Amino acid sequence: MIIYAEIEIFLYDCHSLKDKRSVLARLRNQLKKDWNIAFAEIDYQDLWQRSKIGIVTISQSLEISRKVIDQIIERIDTFTEVERTLTHIEER
């Protein structure tokens, strides 16, 4: 089963696009280290302190996919450099 999450985040300490890319790279690397996911910035690429990321996970059961996405959202919430604002999750 496939679960897709769109997550909007604020990056308060970023003062350039280079800072933003650095924070997103650390977040991506940390998440991909622990889970087999696809991660991409899907909107607000030209803004320093705002981003929308897309995360996709696929597994043999919907319960496993839900658990992975829930764990990822919890991890994002503990990442001190970003604040999660809006989250939209789709199941297929």
CSV table of N, CA, C and O in Angstrom, one decimal:
chain,number,residue,atom,x,y,z
A,1,MET,N,0.8,-1.2,0.0
A,1,MET,CA,0.0,0.0,0.0
A,1,MET,C,0.9,1.2,0.0
A,1,MET,O,2.0,1.2,0.5
A,2,ILE,N,0.4,2.3,-0.6
A,2,ILE,CA,1.1,3.5,-0.8
A,2,ILE,C,0.5,4.6,0.1
A,2,ILE,O,-0.7,4.8,0.1
A,3,ILE,N,1.3,5.3,0.8
A,3,ILE,CA,0.9,6.5,1.6
A,3,ILE,C,1.8,7.7,1.2
A,3,ILE,O,3.0,7.5,1.2
A,4,TYR,N,1.1,8.8,0.9
A,4,TYR,CA,1.8,10.0,0.5
A,4,TYR,C,1.5,11.1,1.5
A,4,TYR,O,0.3,11.3,1.8
A,5,ALA,N,2.5,11.8,2.0
A,5,ALA,CA,2.2,12.9,2.9
A,5,ALA,C,2.9,14.2,2.3
A,5,ALA,O,4.0,14.2,1.8
A,6,GLU,N,2.1,15.3,2.3
A,6,GLU,CA,2.6,16.6,2.0
A,6,GLU,C,2.6,17.4,3.3
A,6,GLU,O,1.7,17.5,4.0
A,7,ILE,N,3.8,17.9,3.6
A,7,ILE,CA,4.1,18.5,4.9
A,7,ILE,C,4.7,19.9,4.7
A,7,ILE,O,5.7,20.0,4.0
A,8,GLU,N,4.0,20.9,5.2
A,8,GLU,CA,4.5,22.3,5.1
A,8,GLU,C,5.3,22.6,6.4
A,8,GLU,O,4.8,22.2,7.5
A,9,ILE,N,6.4,23.2,6.2
A,9,ILE,CA,7.3,23.5,7.4
A,9,ILE,C,7.8,24.9,7.3
A,9,ILE,O,7.9,25.5,6.2
A,10,PHE,N,8.1,25.5,8.4
A,10,PHE,CA,8.8,26.8,8.5
A,10,PHE,C,10.2,26.5,9.0
A,10,PHE,O,10.4,25.7,9.9
A,11,LEU,N,11.1,27.3,8.5
A,11,LEU,CA,12.5,27.2,8.9
A,11,LEU,C,13.0,28.5,9.4
A,11,LEU,O,13.4,29.4,8.6
A,12,TYR,N,12.8,28.8,10.7
A,12,TYR,CA,12.9,30.2,11.2
A,12,TYR,C,14.4,30.7,11.2
A,12,TYR,O,14.6,31.9,11.0
A,13,ASP,N,15.4,29.8,11.3
A,13,ASP,CA,16.7,30.2,11.4
A,13,ASP,C,17.5,30.3,10.1
A,13,ASP,O,18.7,30.6,10.1
A,14,CYS,N,16.8,30.1,9.0
A,14,CYS,CA,17.4,30.2,7.7
A,14,CYS,C,17.4,31.7,7.2
A,14,CYS,O,16.4,32.4,7.3
A,15,HIS,N,18.5,32.1,6.6
A,15,HIS,CA,18.6,33.5,6.1
A,15,HIS,C,19.0,33.5,4.7
A,15,HIS,O,19.3,34.6,4.1
A,16,SER,N,19.1,32.3,4.0
A,16,SER,CA,19.3,32.2,2.6
A,16,SER,C,18.8,30.9,2.1
A,16,SER,O,18.5,30.0,2.9
A,17,LEU,N,18.8,30.8,0.8
A,17,LEU,CA,18.4,29.5,0.2
A,17,LEU,C,19.4,28.4,0.5
A,17,LEU,O,19.1,27.2,0.6
A,18,LYS,N,20.7,28.8,0.6
A,18,LYS,CA,21.7,27.9,1.0
A,18,LYS,C,21.5,27.3,2.4
A,18,LYS,O,21.6,26.1,2.6
A,19,ASP,N,21.1,28.1,3.3
A,19,ASP,CA,20.8,27.6,4.7
A,19,ASP,C,19.6,26.7,4.6
A,19,ASP,O,19.6,25.6,5.3
A,20,LYS,N,18.6,27.0,3.8
A,20,LYS,CA,17.4,26.2,3.7
A,20,LYS,C,17.8,24.8,3.1
A,20,LYS,O,17.3,23.8,3.7
A,21,ARG,N,18.5,24.8,2.1
A,21,ARG,CA,18.9,23.5,1.4
A,21,ARG,C,19.7,22.7,2.4
A,21,ARG,O,19.6,21.4,2.4
A,22,SER,N,20.6,23.3,3.2
A,22,SER,CA,21.3,22.6,4.2
A,22,SER,C,20.4,21.9,5.3
A,22,SER,O,20.6,20.7,5.6
A,23,VAL,N,19.5,22.6,5.8
A,23,VAL,CA,18.6,22.1,6.8
A,23,VAL,C,17.7,20.9,6.2
A,23,VAL,O,17.6,19.9,6.8
A,24,LEU,N,17.2,21.1,4.9
A,24,LEU,CA,16.4,20.1,4.3
A,24,LEU,C,17.2,18.9,4.0
A,24,LEU,O,16.7,17.7,4.1
A,25,ALA,N,18.5,19.1,3.6
A,25,ALA,CA,19.4,17.9,3.4
A,25,ALA,C,19.6,17.1,4.7
A,25,ALA,O,19.6,15.9,4.6
A,26,ARG,N,19.8,17.8,5.8
A,26,ARG,CA,20.0,17.1,7.1
A,26,ARG,C,18.7,16.3,7.4
A,26,ARG,O,18.8,15.2,7.9
A,27,LEU,N,17.5,17.0,7.2
A,27,LEU,CA,16.3,16.3,7.5
A,27,LEU,C,16.1,15.1,6.6
A,27,LEU,O,15.7,14.0,7.1
A,28,ARG,N,16.3,15.3,5.3
A,28,ARG,CA,16.2,14.1,4.4
A,28,ARG,C,17.1,13.0,4.7
A,28,ARG,O,16.7,11.8,4.8
A,29,ASN,N,18.3,13.3,5.0
A,29,ASN,CA,19.3,12.2,5.3
A,29,ASN,C,18.9,11.5,6.6
A,29,ASN,O,19.1,10.3,6.7
A,30,GLN,N,18.4,12.2,7.6
A,30,GLN,CA,18.0,11.6,8.8
A,30,GLN,C,16.8,10.7,8.6
A,30,GLN,O,16.8,9.5,9.1
A,31,LEU,N,15.9,11.1,7.9
A,31,LEU,CA,14.7,10.3,7.6
A,31,LEU,C,15.0,9.1,6.7
A,31,LEU,O,14.5,8.0,7.0
A,32,LYS,N,15.8,9.3,5.7
A,32,LYS,CA,16.1,8.2,4.8
A,32,LYS,C,17.0,7.2,5.4
A,32,LYS,O,17.1,6.0,5.0
A,33,LYS,N,17.8,7.6,6.4
A,33,LYS,CA,18.6,6.6,7.1
A,33,LYS,C,17.8,5.6,7.9
A,33,LYS,O,18.2,4.4,7.9
A,34,ASP,N,16.7,6.0,8.4
A,34,ASP,CA,15.9,5.1,9.2
A,34,ASP,C,14.7,4.4,8.5
A,34,ASP,O,14.2,3.4,8.9
A,35,TRP,N,14.2,5.0,7.4
A,35,TRP,CA,13.1,4.5,6.7
A,35,TRP,C,13.4,4.5,5.2
A,35,TRP,O,14.1,5.3,4.7
A,36,ASN,N,12.8,3.5,4.5
A,36,ASN,CA,12.9,3.4,3.0
A,36,ASN,C,11.7,4.3,2.5
A,36,ASN,O,10.6,3.8,2.3
A,37,ILE,N,12.0,5.6,2.2
A,37,ILE,CA,11.0,6.5,1.7
A,37,ILE,C,11.6,7.3,0.5
A,37,ILE,O,12.8,7.3,0.3
A,38,ALA,N,10.7,8.0,-0.2
A,38,ALA,CA,11.1,9.0,-1.2
A,38,ALA,C,10.8,10.3,-0.5
A,38,ALA,O,9.7,10.5,0.1
A,39,PHE,N,11.7,11.3,-0.7
A,39,PHE,CA,11.6,12.6,-0.1
A,39,PHE,C,11.9,13.7,-1.1
A,39,PHE,O,12.9,13.5,-1.8
A,40,ALA,N,11.1,14.7,-1.2
A,40,ALA,CA,11.3,15.8,-2.2
A,40,ALA,C,10.7,17.1,-1.7
A,40,ALA,O,9.6,17.1,-1.1
A,41,GLU,N,11.4,18.2,-2.0
A,41,GLU,CA,10.8,19.5,-1.8
A,41,GLU,C,9.9,19.8,-3.0
A,41,GLU,O,10.3,19.8,-4.1
A,42,ILE,N,8.6,20.0,-2.7
A,42,ILE,CA,7.6,20.1,-3.8
A,42,ILE,C,7.0,21.5,-4.0
A,42,ILE,O,6.3,21.7,-5.0
A,43,ASP,N,7.3,22.4,-3.1
A,43,ASP,CA,6.8,23.8,-3.3
A,43,ASP,C,7.6,24.7,-2.5
A,43,ASP,O,8.4,24.3,-1.6
A,44,TYR,N,7.5,26.0,-2.8
A,44,TYR,CA,8.2,27.1,-2.1
A,44,TYR,C,9.7,27.0,-2.2
A,44,TYR,O,10.4,27.4,-1.3
A,45,GLN,N,10.2,26.6,-3.3
A,45,GLN,CA,11.6,26.4,-3.5
A,45,GLN,C,12.4,27.8,-3.5
A,45,GLN,O,13.5,27.8,-3.2
A,46,ASP,N,11.7,28.9,-3.8
A,46,ASP,CA,12.3,30.2,-3.9
A,46,ASP,C,12.2,31.0,-2.6
A,46,ASP,O,12.6,32.1,-2.5
A,47,LEU,N,11.6,30.4,-1.5
A,47,LEU,CA,11.4,31.1,-0.2
A,47,LEU,C,12.4,30.5,0.8
A,47,LEU,O,12.7,29.3,0.8
A,48,TRP,N,13.0,31.4,1.6
A,48,TRP,CA,14.1,31.0,2.5
A,48,TRP,C,13.5,30.2,3.7
A,48,TRP,O,14.1,29.3,4.2
A,49,GLN,N,12.4,30.6,4.2
A,49,GLN,CA,11.9,30.1,5.5
A,49,GLN,C,10.7,29.3,5.4
A,49,GLN,O,10.1,29.0,6.4
A,50,ARG,N,10.3,28.8,4.2
A,50,ARG,CA,9.1,28.0,4.1
A,50,ARG,C,9.4,26.9,3.1
A,50,ARG,O,10.1,27.1,2.1
A,51,SER,N,8.8,25.8,3.3
A,51,SER,CA,9.0,24.7,2.4
A,51,SER,C,7.8,23.7,2.5
A,51,SER,O,7.1,23.7,3.5
A,52,LYS,N,7.5,23.0,1.4
A,52,LYS,CA,6.6,21.9,1.4
A,52,LYS,C,7.3,20.7,0.9
A,52,LYS,O,7.9,20.7,-0.2
A,53,ILE,N,7.3,19.7,1.7
A,53,ILE,CA,8.0,18.4,1.3
A,53,ILE,C,7.0,17.3,1.1
A,53,ILE,O,5.9,17.3,1.7
A,54,GLY,N,7.3,16.5,0.2
A,54,GLY,CA,6.5,15.3,-0.1
A,54,GLY,C,7.2,14.0,0.3
A,54,GLY,O,8.4,13.9,0.0
A,55,ILE,N,6.6,13.2,1.0
A,55,ILE,CA,7.2,11.9,1.5
A,55,ILE,C,6.2,10.8,1.1
A,55,ILE,O,5.0,10.8,1.3
A,56,VAL,N,6.8,9.7,0.5
A,56,VAL,CA,6.1,8.6,0.1
A,56,VAL,C,6.7,7.3,0.6
A,56,VAL,O,7.9,7.1,0.7
A,57,THR,N,5.8,6.4,1.1
A,57,THR,CA,6.3,5.1,1.5
A,57,THR,C,5.4,4.0,0.9
A,57,THR,O,4.2,4.3,0.7
A,58,ILE,N,5.9,2.9,0.7
A,58,ILE,CA,5.2,1.8,0.1
A,58,ILE,C,5.5,0.5,0.9
A,58,ILE,O,6.7,0.3,1.2
A,59,SER,N,4.5,-0.3,1.2
A,59,SER,CA,4.7,-1.5,1.9
A,59,SER,C,3.5,-2.5,1.5
A,59,SER,O,2.6,-2.1,0.8
A,60,GLN,N,3.6,-3.7,2.1
A,60,GLN,CA,2.6,-4.7,1.7
A,60,GLN,C,1.3,-4.5,2.4
A,60,GLN,O,0.3,-5.1,2.0
A,61,SER,N,1.3,-3.7,3.5
A,61,SER,CA,0.0,-3.5,4.2
A,61,SER,C,-0.2,-2.0,4.5
A,61,SER,O,0.8,-1.3,4.8
A,62,LEU,N,-1.4,-1.6,4.6
A,62,LEU,CA,-1.7,-0.3,4.9
A,62,LEU,C,-1.3,0.1,6.3
A,62,LEU,O,-0.8,1.2,6.6
A,63,GLU,N,-1.4,-0.8,7.3
A,63,GLU,CA,-1.0,-0.6,8.6
A,63,GLU,C,0.4,-0.2,8.8
A,63,GLU,O,0.8,0.7,9.5
A,64,ILE,N,1.3,-1.0,8.1
A,64,ILE,CA,2.7,-0.7,8.1
A,64,ILE,C,3.0,0.7,7.5
A,64,ILE,O,3.8,1.4,8.1
A,65,SER,N,2.4,1.0,6.4
A,65,SER,CA,2.6,2.3,5.8
A,65,SER,C,2.2,3.4,6.7
A,65,SER,O,2.9,4.5,6.8
A,66,ARG,N,1.0,3.3,7.3
A,66,ARG,CA,0.5,4.3,8.3
A,66,ARG,C,1.5,4.5,9.4
A,66,ARG,O,1.8,5.6,9.9
A,67,LYS,N,2.0,3.4,10.0
A,67,LYS,CA,3.0,3.4,11.1
A,67,LYS,C,4.2,4.2,10.7
A,67,LYS,O,4.7,5.0,11.4
A,68,VAL,N,4.7,3.9,9.5
A,68,VAL,CA,5.9,4.6,9.0
A,68,VAL,C,5.7,6.1,8.9
A,68,VAL,O,6.5,6.9,9.4
A,69,ILE,N,4.6,6.5,8.3
A,69,ILE,CA,4.3,7.9,8.1
A,69,ILE,C,4.1,8.6,9.5
A,69,ILE,O,4.6,9.7,9.7
A,70,ASP,N,3.5,7.9,10.4
A,70,ASP,CA,3.3,8.5,11.7
A,70,ASP,C,4.6,8.7,12.4
A,70,ASP,O,4.9,9.7,13.1
A,71,GLN,N,5.5,7.7,12.3
A,71,GLN,CA,6.9,7.8,12.9
A,71,GLN,C,7.7,8.9,12.2
A,71,GLN,O,8.4,9.6,12.9
A,72,ILE,N,7.5,9.1,11.0
A,72,ILE,CA,8.2,10.2,10.3
A,72,ILE,C,7.7,11.5,10.7
A,72,ILE,O,8.6,12.4,11.0
A,73,ILE,N,6.4,11.7,10.9
A,73,ILE,CA,5.9,12.9,11.3
A,73,ILE,C,6.4,13.2,12.8
A,73,ILE,O,6.7,14.4,13.1
A,74,GLU,N,6.4,12.2,13.6
A,74,GLU,CA,6.9,12.4,15.0
A,74,GLU,C,8.4,12.8,14.9
A,74,GLU,O,8.8,13.7,15.7
A,75,ARG,N,9.2,12.3,14.0
A,75,ARG,CA,10.6,12.6,13.9
A,75,ARG,C,10.7,14.1,13.4
A,75,ARG,O,11.6,14.8,13.9
A,76,ILE,N,9.9,14.5,12.5
A,76,ILE,CA,10.0,15.8,12.0
A,76,ILE,C,9.7,16.8,13.1
A,76,ILE,O,10.3,17.9,13.2
A,77,ASP,N,8.7,16.4,13.9
A,77,ASP,CA,8.3,17.3,15.1
A,77,ASP,C,9.5,17.4,16.1
A,77,ASP,O,9.5,18.4,16.8
A,78,THR,N,10.4,16.5,16.1
A,78,THR,CA,11.5,16.6,17.1
A,78,THR,C,12.7,17.3,16.5
A,78,THR,O,13.6,17.6,17.2
A,79,PHE,N,12.7,17.5,15.2
A,79,PHE,CA,13.8,18.2,14.5
A,79,PHE,C,13.7,19.7,14.8
A,79,PHE,O,12.7,20.4,14.4
A,80,THR,N,14.6,20.2,15.6
A,80,THR,CA,14.5,21.5,16.2
A,80,THR,C,14.6,22.7,15.2
A,80,THR,O,14.2,23.8,15.5
A,81,GLU,N,15.1,22.4,14.0
A,81,GLU,CA,15.3,23.5,13.0
A,81,GLU,C,14.1,23.8,12.2
A,81,GLU,O,14.1,24.8,11.5
A,82,VAL,N,13.0,23.0,12.3
A,82,VAL,CA,11.8,23.2,11.5
A,82,VAL,C,10.6,23.1,12.4
A,82,VAL,O,10.6,22.5,13.5
A,83,GLU,N,9.5,23.8,11.9
A,83,GLU,CA,8.2,23.7,12.6
A,83,GLU,C,7.2,23.2,11.6
A,83,GLU,O,7.0,23.8,10.5
A,84,ARG,N,6.6,22.1,11.8
A,84,ARG,CA,5.6,21.6,10.9
A,84,ARG,C,4.3,22.3,11.1
A,84,ARG,O,3.8,22.5,12.2
A,85,THR,N,3.7,22.8,10.0
A,85,THR,CA,2.4,23.5,10.1
A,85,THR,C,1.3,22.7,9.6
A,85,THR,O,0.4,22.3,10.3
A,86,LEU,N,1.2,22.4,8.3
A,86,LEU,CA,0.1,21.7,7.7
A,86,LEU,C,0.6,20.4,7.2
A,86,LEU,O,1.7,20.2,6.6
A,87,THR,N,-0.3,19.3,7.4
A,87,THR,CA,0.1,18.0,6.9
A,87,THR,C,-1.2,17.4,6.2
A,87,THR,O,-2.3,17.4,6.8
A,88,HIS,N,-1.0,16.9,5.0
A,88,HIS,CA,-2.0,16.3,4.3
A,88,HIS,C,-1.5,14.9,3.9
A,88,HIS,O,-0.5,14.7,3.3
A,89,ILE,N,-2.3,13.9,4.2
A,89,ILE,CA,-1.9,12.5,4.0
A,89,ILE,C,-3.0,11.8,3.1
A,89,ILE,O,-4.2,11.9,3.3
A,90,GLU,N,-2.5,11.1,2.1
A,90,GLU,CA,-3.3,10.4,1.1
A,90,GLU,C,-2.9,8.9,1.2
A,90,GLU,O,-1.7,8.6,1.2
A,91,GLU,N,-3.9,8.0,1.1
A,91,GLU,CA,-3.7,6.6,1.1
A,91,GLU,C,-4.2,6.0,-0.2
A,91,GLU,O,-5.2,6.4,-0.7
A,92,ARG,N,-3.4,5.1,-0.8
A,92,ARG,CA,-3.8,4.4,-2.0
A,92,ARG,C,-3.7,2.9,-1.9
A,92,ARG,O,-2.8,2.4,-1.4
